[in-house]
Short mmCIF file of C-alpha atoms in Angstrom, two decimals:
data_model
loop_
_atom_site.label_atom_id
_atom_site.label_comp_id
_atom_site.label_asym_id
_atom_site.label_seq_id
_atom_site.Cartn_x
_atom_site.Cartn_y
_atom_site.Cartn_z
CA MET V 11 26.99 11.20 -30.18
CA ILE V 12 27.81 9.16 -27.07
CA ARG V 13 29.73 12.08 -25.58
CA VAL V 14 26.84 14.43 -26.27
CA LEU V 15 24.38 12.08 -24.56
CA ASN V 16 26.74 11.57 -21.62
CA GLY V 17 27.06 15.32 -21.20
CA LEU V 18 23.31 15.86 -21.51
CA ALA V 19 22.71 13.14 -18.92
CA LEU V 20 25.08 14.84 -16.48
CA VAL V 21 23.33 18.19 -16.99
CA LEU V 22 19.91 16.63 -16.43
CA ALA V 23 21.16 14.76 -13.35
CA ALA V 24 22.39 18.07 -11.93
CA LEU V 25 18.98 19.60 -12.69
CA VAL V 26 17.25 16.73 -10.87
CA VAL V 27 19.39 17.44 -7.80
CA SER V 28 18.63 21.16 -8.02
CA ASP V 29 14.91 20.40 -8.36
CA LEU V 30 15.08 18.25 -5.24
CA LEU V 31 16.77 21.07 -3.36
CA LEU V 32 14.99 24.13 -4.76
CA TRP V 33 11.90 22.81 -6.63
CA TRP V 34 12.45 24.74 -9.87
CA TRP V 35 10.29 22.10 -11.52
CA ARG V 36 8.72 18.91 -10.30
CA PRO V 37 11.70 16.54 -9.95
CA GLU V 38 9.82 13.74 -11.71
CA GLU V 39 9.58 15.80 -14.92
CA THR V 40 13.33 16.38 -15.13
CA PHE V 41 13.94 12.77 -14.12
CA LEU V 42 11.80 11.52 -17.01
CA ALA V 43 13.92 13.55 -19.43
CA LEU V 44 17.07 12.09 -17.85
CA LEU V 45 15.61 8.59 -18.07
CA LEU V 46 14.93 9.01 -21.79
CA VAL V 47 18.47 10.23 -22.48
CA VAL V 48 19.98 7.34 -20.49
CA ALA V 49 17.78 4.85 -22.38
CA VAL V 50 18.88 6.19 -25.77
CA ARG V 51 22.51 6.14 -24.62
CA ALA V 52 22.14 2.51 -23.49
CA LEU V 53 20.62 1.50 -26.82
CA LEU V 54 23.49 3.05 -28.74
CA ARG V 55 26.17 1.58 -26.51
CA PRO V 56 25.40 -0.60 -23.48
CA PHE V 57 26.80 0.56 -20.16
CA ALA V 58 29.62 -1.48 -18.65
CA LEU V 59 28.20 -2.98 -15.47
CA PRO V 60 30.43 -3.03 -12.37
CA ALA V 61 31.80 -6.42 -11.35
CA TRP V 62 30.02 -6.48 -8.01
CA SER V 63 28.66 -9.54 -6.28
CA PRO V 64 24.93 -9.91 -7.19
CA ALA V 65 24.14 -10.93 -3.62
CA ARG V 66 25.81 -7.79 -2.28
CA ILE V 67 23.94 -5.64 -4.80
CA VAL V 68 20.65 -7.12 -3.60
CA ALA V 69 21.63 -6.58 0.05
CA ALA V 70 22.51 -2.96 -0.71
CA GLY V 71 19.22 -2.53 -2.55
CA VAL V 72 17.26 -3.95 0.39
CA ALA V 73 19.01 -1.62 2.84
CA ALA V 74 18.61 1.41 0.56
CA TYR V 75 14.91 0.73 0.04
CA ALA V 76 14.27 0.38 3.78
CA VAL V 77 16.09 3.63 4.55
CA VAL V 78 14.66 5.70 1.68
CA PHE V 79 11.06 4.63 2.13
CA SER V 80 11.20 4.89 5.89
CA PHE V 81 12.38 8.46 5.36
CA ILE V 82 9.69 9.20 2.77
CA THR V 83 6.79 7.76 4.75
CA VAL V 84 7.84 9.19 8.12
CA THR V 85 8.44 12.68 6.70
CA ARG V 86 5.10 12.52 4.88
CA HIS V 87 3.54 11.79 8.25
CA TRP V 88 5.36 14.64 9.97
CA ALA V 89 4.24 16.94 7.14
CA PHE V 90 0.57 15.95 7.75
CA ARG V 91 0.25 14.08 4.47
CA THR V 92 -1.06 10.89 6.07
CA HIS V 93 -4.68 10.13 6.81
CA ALA V 94 -7.13 8.97 9.44
CA LEU V 95 -7.95 6.07 7.15
CA ASP V 96 -5.97 4.00 7.14
CA LEU V 97 -2.94 5.07 9.17
CA GLY V 98 -4.90 6.57 12.07
CA TYR V 99 -7.12 3.49 12.12
CA TYR V 100 -4.19 1.08 12.45
CA VAL V 101 -2.39 3.27 14.99
CA GLN V 102 -5.45 3.11 17.22
CA VAL V 103 -6.08 -0.62 16.67
CA LEU V 104 -2.52 -1.56 17.55
CA TRP V 105 -2.34 0.86 20.47
CA SER V 106 -5.52 -0.70 21.86
CA MET V 107 -4.14 -4.22 21.37
CA SER V 108 -0.82 -3.30 22.99
CA ARG V 109 -2.70 -2.04 26.06
CA GLY V 110 -4.63 -5.28 26.42
CA LEU V 111 -7.90 -3.65 25.36
CA GLY V 112 -8.38 -5.80 22.28
CA PRO V 113 -8.67 -4.69 18.64
CA TYR V 114 -11.11 -1.83 19.11
CA VAL V 115 -11.37 1.40 17.14
CA SER V 116 -13.51 4.52 17.17
CA LEU V 117 -13.06 5.28 13.44
CA PRO V 118 -15.97 4.34 13.54
CA GLU V 119 -16.61 2.73 16.92
CA MET V 120 -16.44 -1.04 16.54
CA HIS V 121 -14.42 -4.18 17.02
CA ALA V 122 -11.78 -4.04 14.26
CA TRP V 123 -12.37 -7.67 13.27
CA GLY V 124 -15.83 -6.57 12.13
CA ASP V 125 -14.22 -4.40 9.45
CA HIS V 126 -11.26 -6.54 8.38
CA PHE V 127 -10.10 -9.78 9.98
CA SER V 128 -6.35 -9.21 10.39
CA PRO V 129 -4.90 -11.25 13.29
CA THR V 130 -1.41 -10.96 11.76
CA LEU V 131 -1.45 -7.52 13.40
CA TYR V 132 -0.58 -9.27 16.66
CA LEU V 133 3.00 -9.65 15.38
CA LEU V 134 3.37 -5.87 15.54
CA VAL V 135 1.97 -5.48 19.06
CA PRO V 136 5.38 -5.77 20.82
CA LEU V 137 6.80 -3.02 18.58
CA VAL V 138 3.86 -0.72 19.24
CA ALA V 139 4.05 -1.43 22.98
CA LEU V 140 7.63 -0.14 22.93
CA PHE V 141 7.12 2.69 20.42
CA PRO V 142 3.48 3.80 20.31
CA GLY V 143 2.36 5.82 17.31
CA ALA V 144 2.53 5.91 13.55
CA VAL V 145 6.28 6.12 12.97
CA VAL V 146 7.08 2.55 14.02
CA LEU V 147 4.33 1.21 11.72
CA LEU V 148 5.62 3.15 8.72
CA ILE V 149 9.19 1.96 9.31
CA ALA V 150 8.08 -1.65 9.89
CA GLN V 151 6.12 -1.63 6.64
CA SER V 152 9.06 -0.23 4.64
CA VAL V 153 11.44 -2.80 6.13
CA ALA V 154 8.99 -5.65 5.46
CA PHE V 155 8.63 -4.59 1.83
CA SER V 156 12.39 -4.35 1.38
CA LEU V 157 12.86 -7.88 2.72
CA GLY V 158 10.56 -9.23 0.00
CA ALA V 159 13.50 -8.89 -2.40
CA LEU V 160 15.34 -11.70 -0.59
CA PRO V 161 12.97 -14.63 -1.28
CA LEU V 162 12.45 -13.30 -4.81
CA PHE V 163 16.22 -13.27 -5.39
CA ALA V 164 16.57 -16.79 -3.98
CA LEU V 165 13.66 -18.07 -6.05
CA ALA V 166 14.86 -16.41 -9.26
CA ARG V 167 18.37 -17.78 -8.71
CA ARG V 168 16.89 -21.25 -8.29
CA ARG V 169 14.72 -20.99 -11.41
CA LEU V 170 17.27 -19.27 -13.64
CA GLY V 171 20.45 -20.90 -12.37
CA SER V 172 22.32 -17.59 -12.48
CA ASP V 173 22.88 -14.82 -9.95
CA PRO V 174 22.99 -11.68 -12.17
CA PRO V 175 19.46 -11.99 -13.66
CA ALA V 176 18.15 -13.07 -10.25
CA ALA V 177 19.59 -9.90 -8.75
CA ALA V 178 18.03 -7.90 -11.59
CA PHE V 179 14.57 -9.23 -10.66
CA ALA V 180 15.15 -8.43 -6.99
CA LEU V 181 16.05 -4.85 -7.95
CA LEU V 182 13.08 -4.69 -10.34
CA TYR V 183 10.88 -5.54 -7.36
CA LEU V 184 12.46 -2.75 -5.31
CA VAL V 185 11.71 -0.14 -8.01
CA SER V 186 8.20 -1.44 -8.70
CA PRO V 187 5.72 1.44 -9.10
CA THR V 188 3.07 -0.76 -7.50
CA LEU V 189 5.22 -1.44 -4.45
CA HIS V 190 6.08 2.25 -4.14
CA GLY V 191 2.45 3.29 -4.44
CA ILE V 192 1.37 0.86 -1.74
CA ASN V 193 4.23 1.90 0.55
CA ILE V 194 3.43 5.60 0.27
CA ARG V 195 -0.31 5.16 0.86
CA ASP V 196 -0.16 5.16 4.66
CA PHE V 197 -0.08 1.70 6.31
CA HIS V 198 -1.91 -1.50 5.40
CA ILE V 199 -1.45 -4.86 7.08
CA ALA V 200 -2.79 -6.52 3.92
CA ALA V 201 0.35 -5.35 2.10
CA PHE V 202 2.52 -7.52 4.35
CA ALA V 203 1.22 -10.37 2.20
CA ILE V 204 3.68 -9.29 -0.52
CA PRO V 205 6.86 -10.57 1.20
CA LEU V 206 4.90 -13.39 2.85
CA LEU V 207 3.61 -14.78 -0.46
CA LEU V 208 7.05 -14.52 -2.05
CA ALA V 209 8.45 -16.43 0.93
CA ALA V 210 5.63 -18.99 0.72
CA VAL V 211 6.37 -19.84 -2.92
CA TYR V 212 10.10 -20.09 -2.22
CA CYS V 213 9.48 -22.42 0.74
CA PHE V 214 7.15 -24.56 -1.36
CA GLU V 215 9.66 -24.93 -4.18
CA THR V 216 12.49 -25.77 -1.79
CA GLY V 217 10.49 -28.28 0.24
CA ARG V 218 10.39 -26.24 3.45
CA THR V 219 6.89 -27.40 4.32
CA ARG V 220 6.64 -25.99 7.83
CA TRP V 221 7.83 -22.57 6.76
CA PHE V 222 5.45 -22.69 3.79
CA ILE V 223 2.51 -23.40 6.09
CA ALA V 224 3.60 -20.62 8.46
CA ALA V 225 3.84 -18.11 5.59
CA VAL V 226 0.41 -19.14 4.29
CA ILE V 227 -1.19 -18.82 7.74
CA LEU V 228 0.31 -15.36 8.23
CA THR V 229 -0.89 -14.35 4.77
CA LEU V 230 -4.43 -15.49 5.57
CA GLY V 231 -4.22 -13.43 8.76
CA CYS V 232 -3.41 -10.23 6.88
CA ARG V 233 -7.00 -9.69 5.76
CA GLU V 234 -10.02 -11.86 5.09
CA ASP V 235 -9.76 -11.55 1.29
CA ALA V 236 -6.13 -12.74 1.38
CA ALA V 237 -7.87 -16.11 1.08
CA LEU V 238 -8.32 -15.29 -2.62
CA ALA V 239 -4.54 -15.15 -3.05
CA VAL V 240 -4.11 -18.47 -1.23
CA ILE V 241 -6.89 -20.02 -3.34
CA GLY V 242 -4.94 -18.93 -6.41
CA LEU V 243 -1.74 -20.32 -4.90
CA GLY V 244 -3.46 -23.64 -4.26
CA LEU V 245 -4.76 -23.84 -7.82
CA TRP V 246 -1.25 -23.12 -9.12
CA ILE V 247 0.22 -25.87 -6.94
CA ALA V 248 -2.40 -28.29 -8.27
CA LEU V 249 -2.42 -27.33 -11.95
CA ALA V 250 1.11 -26.12 -12.62
CA ARG V 251 3.03 -28.28 -10.15
CA ARG V 252 0.72 -31.32 -10.24
CA ARG V 253 0.59 -31.51 -6.45
CA TRP V 254 -3.13 -32.17 -6.55
CA LEU V 255 -3.79 -33.04 -2.91
CA TRP V 256 -1.78 -30.12 -1.56
CA GLY V 257 -3.11 -27.63 -4.07
CA LEU V 258 -6.79 -28.49 -4.06
CA GLY V 259 -6.77 -28.92 -0.29
CA LEU V 260 -5.21 -25.49 0.15
CA ALA V 261 -7.68 -23.88 -2.28
CA ALA V 262 -10.72 -25.58 -0.73
CA GLY V 263 -9.62 -24.77 2.81
CA SER V 264 -9.02 -21.12 1.94
CA LEU V 265 -12.41 -20.85 0.23
CA ALA V 266 -14.09 -22.34 3.30
CA LEU V 267 -12.20 -19.91 5.54
CA LEU V 268 -13.28 -16.98 3.35
CA PHE V 269 -16.94 -17.98 3.66
CA PHE V 270 -16.57 -18.49 7.42
CA ASP V 271 -14.90 -15.10 7.92
CA ILE V 272 -17.44 -13.22 5.83
CA ARG V 273 -20.61 -15.08 6.80
CA VAL V 274 -19.96 -15.89 10.48
CA LEU V 275 -16.92 -14.38 12.16
CA MET V 276 -16.96 -10.78 10.96
CA PRO V 277 -20.76 -10.31 11.25
CA TYR V 278 -20.42 -11.60 14.82
CA PHE V 279 -17.91 -8.88 15.71
CA ARG V 280 -19.67 -6.20 13.66
CA GLY V 281 -23.25 -6.96 14.62
CA GLU V 282 -24.35 -6.70 10.99
CA PRO V 283 -23.49 -8.27 7.59
CA TYR V 284 -20.09 -7.96 5.93
CA PRO V 285 -19.85 -4.32 4.73
CA HIS V 286 -17.54 -4.47 1.71
CA PHE V 287 -19.91 -6.11 -0.76
CA LEU V 288 -21.17 -2.62 -1.64
CA ARG V 289 -18.34 -2.45 -4.18
CA TYR V 290 -19.94 -5.40 -5.95
CA ALA V 291 -23.62 -4.51 -5.51
CA HIS V 292 -24.09 -4.79 -9.29
CA LEU V 293 -23.35 -8.52 -8.96
CA GLY V 294 -25.13 -9.40 -5.73
CA LYS V 295 -25.47 -8.83 -2.01
CA SER V 296 -23.51 -11.82 -0.69
CA LEU V 297 -20.41 -13.78 -1.64
CA GLY V 298 -22.47 -16.75 -2.82
CA GLU V 299 -24.77 -14.56 -4.90
CA ILE V 300 -21.84 -12.69 -6.45
CA LEU V 301 -20.02 -15.92 -7.40
CA LEU V 302 -23.23 -17.47 -8.75
CA ASN V 303 -24.00 -14.47 -10.94
CA MET V 304 -20.43 -14.45 -12.26
CA VAL V 305 -20.84 -18.10 -13.31
CA LEU V 306 -24.38 -17.79 -14.70
CA HIS V 307 -23.79 -14.50 -16.51
CA PRO V 308 -20.21 -14.62 -17.80
CA LEU V 309 -20.74 -12.09 -20.60
CA THR V 310 -22.27 -9.57 -18.22
CA THR V 311 -19.41 -10.13 -15.80
CA LEU V 312 -16.90 -9.69 -18.62
CA GLY V 313 -18.59 -6.42 -19.51
CA PHE V 314 -17.97 -5.15 -15.98
CA MET V 315 -14.31 -6.14 -16.28
CA VAL V 316 -13.62 -4.30 -19.53
CA SER V 317 -13.08 -0.55 -19.71
CA VAL V 318 -10.37 1.86 -20.79
CA GLU V 319 -9.40 2.49 -17.15
CA LYS V 320 -9.14 -1.22 -16.38
CA LEU V 321 -7.09 -1.87 -19.51
CA ARG V 322 -4.76 0.93 -18.43
CA TYR V 323 -4.52 -0.72 -15.01
CA LEU V 324 -3.48 -4.07 -16.50
CA LEU V 325 -1.00 -2.42 -18.85
CA ALA V 326 0.66 -0.58 -15.95
CA LEU V 327 0.99 -3.80 -13.93
CA LEU V 328 2.51 -5.69 -16.85
CA ALA V 329 4.62 -2.89 -18.33
CA SER V 330 6.68 -2.50 -15.16
CA LEU V 331 7.70 -6.15 -15.61
CA GLY V 332 8.47 -5.86 -19.32
CA PHE V 333 5.29 -7.86 -20.09
CA LEU V 334 7.26 -10.99 -19.15
CA PRO V 335 4.38 -12.54 -17.13
CA LEU V 336 2.49 -13.07 -20.39
CA LEU V 337 5.14 -15.61 -21.41
CA ALA V 338 4.28 -17.79 -18.38
CA PRO V 339 0.46 -18.09 -18.32
CA TRP V 340 0.47 -21.03 -15.90
CA ASP V 341 2.33 -18.93 -13.35
CA LEU V 342 -0.34 -16.23 -13.65
CA ILE V 343 -2.93 -18.56 -12.11
CA PRO V 344 -2.34 -17.42 -8.50
CA ALA V 345 -2.97 -13.77 -9.44
CA LEU V 346 -6.28 -14.41 -11.23
CA PRO V 347 -8.72 -14.54 -8.25
CA THR V 348 -7.59 -11.17 -6.89
CA LEU V 349 -7.35 -9.65 -10.36
CA ALA V 350 -10.95 -10.74 -10.93
CA GLU V 351 -11.93 -9.21 -7.58
CA ASN V 352 -10.39 -5.89 -8.62
CA LEU V 353 -11.68 -5.88 -12.19
CA VAL V 354 -15.33 -6.67 -11.46
CA SER V 355 -15.47 -3.82 -8.94
CA GLN V 356 -16.79 -0.41 -9.91
CA ASP V 357 -14.57 1.34 -7.35
CA PRO V 358 -11.62 3.00 -9.19
CA VAL V 359 -9.34 2.53 -6.18
CA LEU V 360 -9.35 -1.23 -6.77
CA PHE V 361 -8.11 -0.96 -10.35
CA SER V 362 -5.31 1.52 -9.75
CA HIS V 363 -1.86 -0.05 -10.05
CA ARG V 364 -0.52 1.96 -7.08
CA THR V 365 -2.94 0.90 -4.33
CA GLN V 366 -2.86 -1.76 -1.62
CA TYR V 367 -5.49 -3.79 -3.48
CA ASN V 368 -2.65 -5.19 -5.59
CA SER V 369 -0.90 -6.71 -2.57
CA PHE V 370 -2.25 -10.16 -3.51
CA VAL V 371 -1.39 -9.66 -7.21
CA LEU V 372 2.13 -8.21 -7.31
CA PRO V 373 4.02 -11.22 -5.82
CA PHE V 374 2.58 -13.59 -8.39
CA LEU V 375 3.21 -11.24 -11.31
CA LEU V 376 6.86 -11.04 -10.23
CA LEU V 377 7.16 -14.82 -10.09
CA ALA V 378 5.48 -15.13 -13.49
CA ALA V 379 7.95 -12.56 -14.83
CA VAL V 380 10.86 -14.72 -13.67
CA SER V 381 9.33 -17.74 -15.41
CA GLY V 382 8.67 -15.67 -18.52
CA TYR V 383 12.30 -14.58 -18.59
CA ALA V 384 13.40 -18.22 -18.28
CA ARG V 385 11.34 -19.07 -21.36
CA LEU V 386 13.18 -16.53 -23.49
CA SER V 387 15.93 -18.34 -25.34
CA PRO V 388 19.42 -17.04 -24.49
CA ARG V 389 20.12 -17.27 -28.22
CA LEU V 390 17.26 -14.98 -29.19
CA SER V 391 18.47 -11.53 -30.18
CA LEU V 392 17.06 -8.28 -31.56
CA ALA V 393 19.28 -5.98 -33.62
CA GLY V 394 22.27 -7.94 -32.40
CA ARG V 395 21.36 -7.55 -28.73
CA PRO V 396 20.30 -10.43 -26.44
CA ALA V 397 16.51 -10.35 -26.12
CA ARG V 398 16.71 -11.16 -22.42
CA GLY V 399 18.80 -8.08 -21.71
CA LEU V 400 16.58 -5.84 -23.84
CA VAL V 401 13.42 -7.01 -22.08
CA LEU V 402 14.94 -6.46 -18.64
CA GLY V 403 16.12 -3.04 -19.76
CA LEU V 404 12.59 -2.24 -20.97
CA ALA V 405 11.16 -3.38 -17.64
CA PHE V 406 13.51 -1.10 -15.69
CA PHE V 407 12.83 1.81 -18.04
CA LEU V 408 9.05 1.48 -17.70
CA SER V 409 9.27 0.89 -13.94
CA PHE V 410 11.32 4.05 -13.42
CA ALA V 411 8.96 6.00 -15.68
CA LEU V 412 5.84 4.79 -13.88
CA THR V 413 7.29 5.40 -10.42
CA SER V 414 9.00 8.72 -11.18
CA ARG V 415 6.53 10.55 -8.94
CA THR V 416 8.16 8.84 -5.96
CA LEU V 417 11.11 11.18 -6.48
CA ASN V 418 8.92 14.18 -5.61
CA ASP V 419 8.65 12.96 -2.02
CA LEU V 420 12.41 13.30 -1.60
CA ALA V 421 12.33 17.00 -2.49
CA VAL V 422 13.20 19.32 0.40
CA LYS V 423 9.98 21.25 -0.17
CA GLN V 424 7.93 18.15 0.60
CA TRP V 425 9.46 17.29 3.96
CA TRP V 426 10.99 20.48 5.34
CA ALA V 427 8.57 21.79 7.97
CA GLY V 428 7.07 25.17 7.11
CA GLU V 429 5.69 27.71 9.55
CA ARG V 430 2.18 26.22 9.60
CA GLN V 431 3.50 22.70 10.07
CA ARG V 432 5.66 23.75 12.99
CA ALA V 433 2.65 25.53 14.47
CA ALA V 434 0.54 22.39 14.06
CA HIS V 435 3.11 20.29 15.93
CA ALA V 436 3.17 22.87 18.72
CA VAL V 437 -0.61 22.64 19.05
CA LEU V 438 -0.49 18.84 18.99
CA ALA V 439 1.98 18.89 21.88
CA ASP V 440 -0.74 20.36 24.12
CA VAL V 441 -3.26 17.56 23.50
CA PRO V 442 -3.57 15.66 26.82
CA PRO V 443 -2.73 11.93 26.59
CA GLY V 444 -5.77 9.70 26.72
CA ALA V 445 -8.35 12.49 26.39
CA SER V 446 -11.19 11.91 23.94
CA ILE V 447 -10.80 14.10 20.86
CA SER V 448 -12.43 14.92 17.55
CA ALA V 449 -9.66 16.04 15.20
CA TRP V 450 -9.16 17.37 11.70
CA GLU V 451 -8.60 14.40 9.38
CA ARG V 452 -4.87 15.04 8.84
CA PHE V 453 -4.31 15.21 12.62
CA VAL V 454 -6.00 11.91 13.49
CA ALA V 455 -2.98 9.65 12.89
CA HIS V 456 -0.97 11.91 15.25
CA VAL V 457 -3.43 11.61 18.15
CA ALA V 458 -4.78 8.08 17.67
CA THR V 459 -3.03 6.52 20.69
CA ARG V 460 -6.13 6.83 22.87
CA PRO V 461 -9.46 5.02 23.32
CA LYS V 462 -11.61 7.72 21.70
CA VAL V 463 -10.53 9.62 18.60
CA PHE V 464 -12.83 10.79 15.82
CA VAL V 465 -12.58 12.56 12.48
CA PHE V 466 -13.99 16.06 12.99
CA PRO V 467 -16.90 16.83 13.20
CA VAL V 468 -17.83 13.23 14.02
CA GLY V 469 -17.87 12.47 17.73
CA ILE V 470 -17.75 16.02 19.07
CA GLU V 471 -20.74 15.24 21.28
CA GLN V 472 -18.61 12.75 23.23
CA SER V 473 -15.20 14.40 22.91
CA GLU V 474 -13.56 16.47 25.60
CA TYR V 475 -11.29 18.15 23.05
CA VAL V 476 -11.59 19.31 19.46
CA LEU V 477 -8.57 19.90 17.23
CA LEU V 478 -9.24 21.60 13.93
CA ASP V 479 -8.00 23.85 11.16
CA ALA V 480 -10.22 26.91 11.56
CA THR V 481 -9.42 28.04 8.00
CA THR V 482 -11.40 25.06 6.68
CA VAL V 483 -14.47 25.42 8.95
CA PRO V 484 -17.27 25.47 7.99
CA GLY V 485 -15.90 25.15 4.45
CA ARG V 486 -18.38 23.46 2.15
CA ASP V 487 -20.24 21.68 4.93
CA PRO V 488 -23.68 23.31 5.27
CA ASN V 489 -24.32 21.35 8.47
CA LEU V 490 -21.37 22.84 10.33
CA GLY V 491 -20.96 26.28 11.86
CA LEU V 492 -18.30 28.00 13.97
CA ASP V 493 -18.86 31.13 16.02
CA ARG V 494 -16.02 32.63 18.03
CA ARG V 495 -16.18 35.30 20.72
CA GLY V 496 -12.82 35.91 22.33
CA LYS V 497 -11.59 32.70 23.93
CA GLU V 498 -14.95 30.96 23.58
CA VAL V 499 -15.97 28.99 20.48
CA THR V 500 -19.40 27.58 19.68
CA LEU V 501 -19.66 24.76 17.17
CA THR V 502 -23.04 24.10 15.59
CA VAL V 503 -23.71 20.73 13.98
CA SER V 504 -26.97 20.01 12.17
CA GLY V 505 -28.22 16.43 12.23
CA ARG V 506 -31.40 14.42 11.96
CA ASP V 507 -32.74 15.91 15.18
CA GLY V 508 -31.91 19.47 14.20
CA PRO V 509 -28.93 21.67 15.10
CA ALA V 510 -26.90 21.01 18.23
CA GLN V 511 -24.48 23.47 19.80
CA TYR V 512 -21.30 22.73 21.74
CA ARG V 513 -19.29 25.32 23.65
CA TYR V 514 -15.51 25.27 23.99
CA GLU V 515 -12.66 27.33 25.31
CA VAL V 516 -9.51 27.88 23.26
CA VAL V 517 -6.59 26.03 24.87
CA ARG V 518 -4.00 26.67 22.15
CA GLU V 519 -4.05 28.58 18.89
CA ALA V 520 -1.43 28.92 16.17
CA GLU V 521 -1.56 29.71 12.44
CA GLY V 522 -5.29 28.99 12.24
CA TYR V 523 -5.13 25.72 14.18
CA LEU V 524 -7.32 25.54 17.27
CA LEU V 525 -7.21 23.18 20.23
CA LEU V 526 -10.53 23.48 22.04
CA ARG V 527 -11.65 22.10 25.42
CA ARG V 528 -15.32 21.39 26.08
CA LEU V 529 -17.10 23.79 28.46
CA ARG V 530 -19.52 22.16 30.83
CA SER V 531 -22.59 24.16 31.68
#
């Protein structure tokens, strides 16, 4: 039986490789079959693990993650699978900051601190000054995520007193479906909180107070609602570690900062109230009102937090960690404020396990998983197998299953430039640096290193150039029209004041892509 399974696994592995090269099927589907065969084989007879140094395995995993996900994210960008929001947004913000213009964007036009308060972005300004554009951000994000395995490994080694299981948790982090989902979804400075929070907890537990404070400050600077994660961290320090002054002071200070950011600082930069409460309009219009209603109407709040989709979300988060966090409820405290934020929302993006809104949840679930593993008795066994090993095996199996779609992005079909993609890059090469432009959504991140860039058809009235995919215009937009006569194109946009027409000349055309320059009458 073992030989049959070994042979079947080899055949399926060869099919996965052929799918990656030739796309006979989606690679993830063949990989899932391979994963099932390997799992059955491991249950019948455990694999002999190589006698490698755990620290070296973790180092190799960190390097492999950084390389693989840099490749995936950069090739997704080159294949026009990235977006104006949020990659184009951050490209423009950081370009503006690197030029000494401050954190301004035109997606829409505003001071960026009026949308999200993220001063930690300043750490990336030197990189962007040297290498403007999206690629450096995507690589920096992948490298930052990979480095999160190091404090997790150190912390797990400290808590467990053994290198091999600590290395297993570091690798489990690197194959996390949540981490992969966040990494692939463009760029988000909030996600840098993942390695920062892991580092903060490690520094706290090892008495590195100054480094702990630095990690907390950088976390708070990732985004205004990172304060929720630090509030949770403070409560954990107070309740689980009995460091009452430190913990309650940290929680209270973070809560005060959250109110200041949302009530004073961001409205000052935006010129109007904080915009993101719309996701919680069913609970109130302000932070105070939302919190008050949650306290006064707990059953109603609980009703908002319970649904099939939200249960599926929680199961996905826990399954990828073998449900180990449930064995360490005290260590789940830091994750609760952000989990509550996600669960009371009615926006499905917030309760998807693969989005950036889990950046303040994932680090604490990982740490709770380590504690949960520590609580499993080494003597406990199931069917003659150590329970600890079985649970870790289950965690890896479910993680690989839930993140199998990541494999699709390595397929040649996904990143090899086709004729239209090569044509698009040729058209992009003719866009003048610095010129104002309204561009098709998938082009925005490629042309965002300028003061004025808009998502077509927004901003065409103040743009010198328009870059679009003519095969999608007017599409389903009844307010948009395109009329072409030779080298002249007229765009008609209907608004509140009626239709407005704008005349352009064709500068470059290829495979349906048009680069237009405004004609002045």
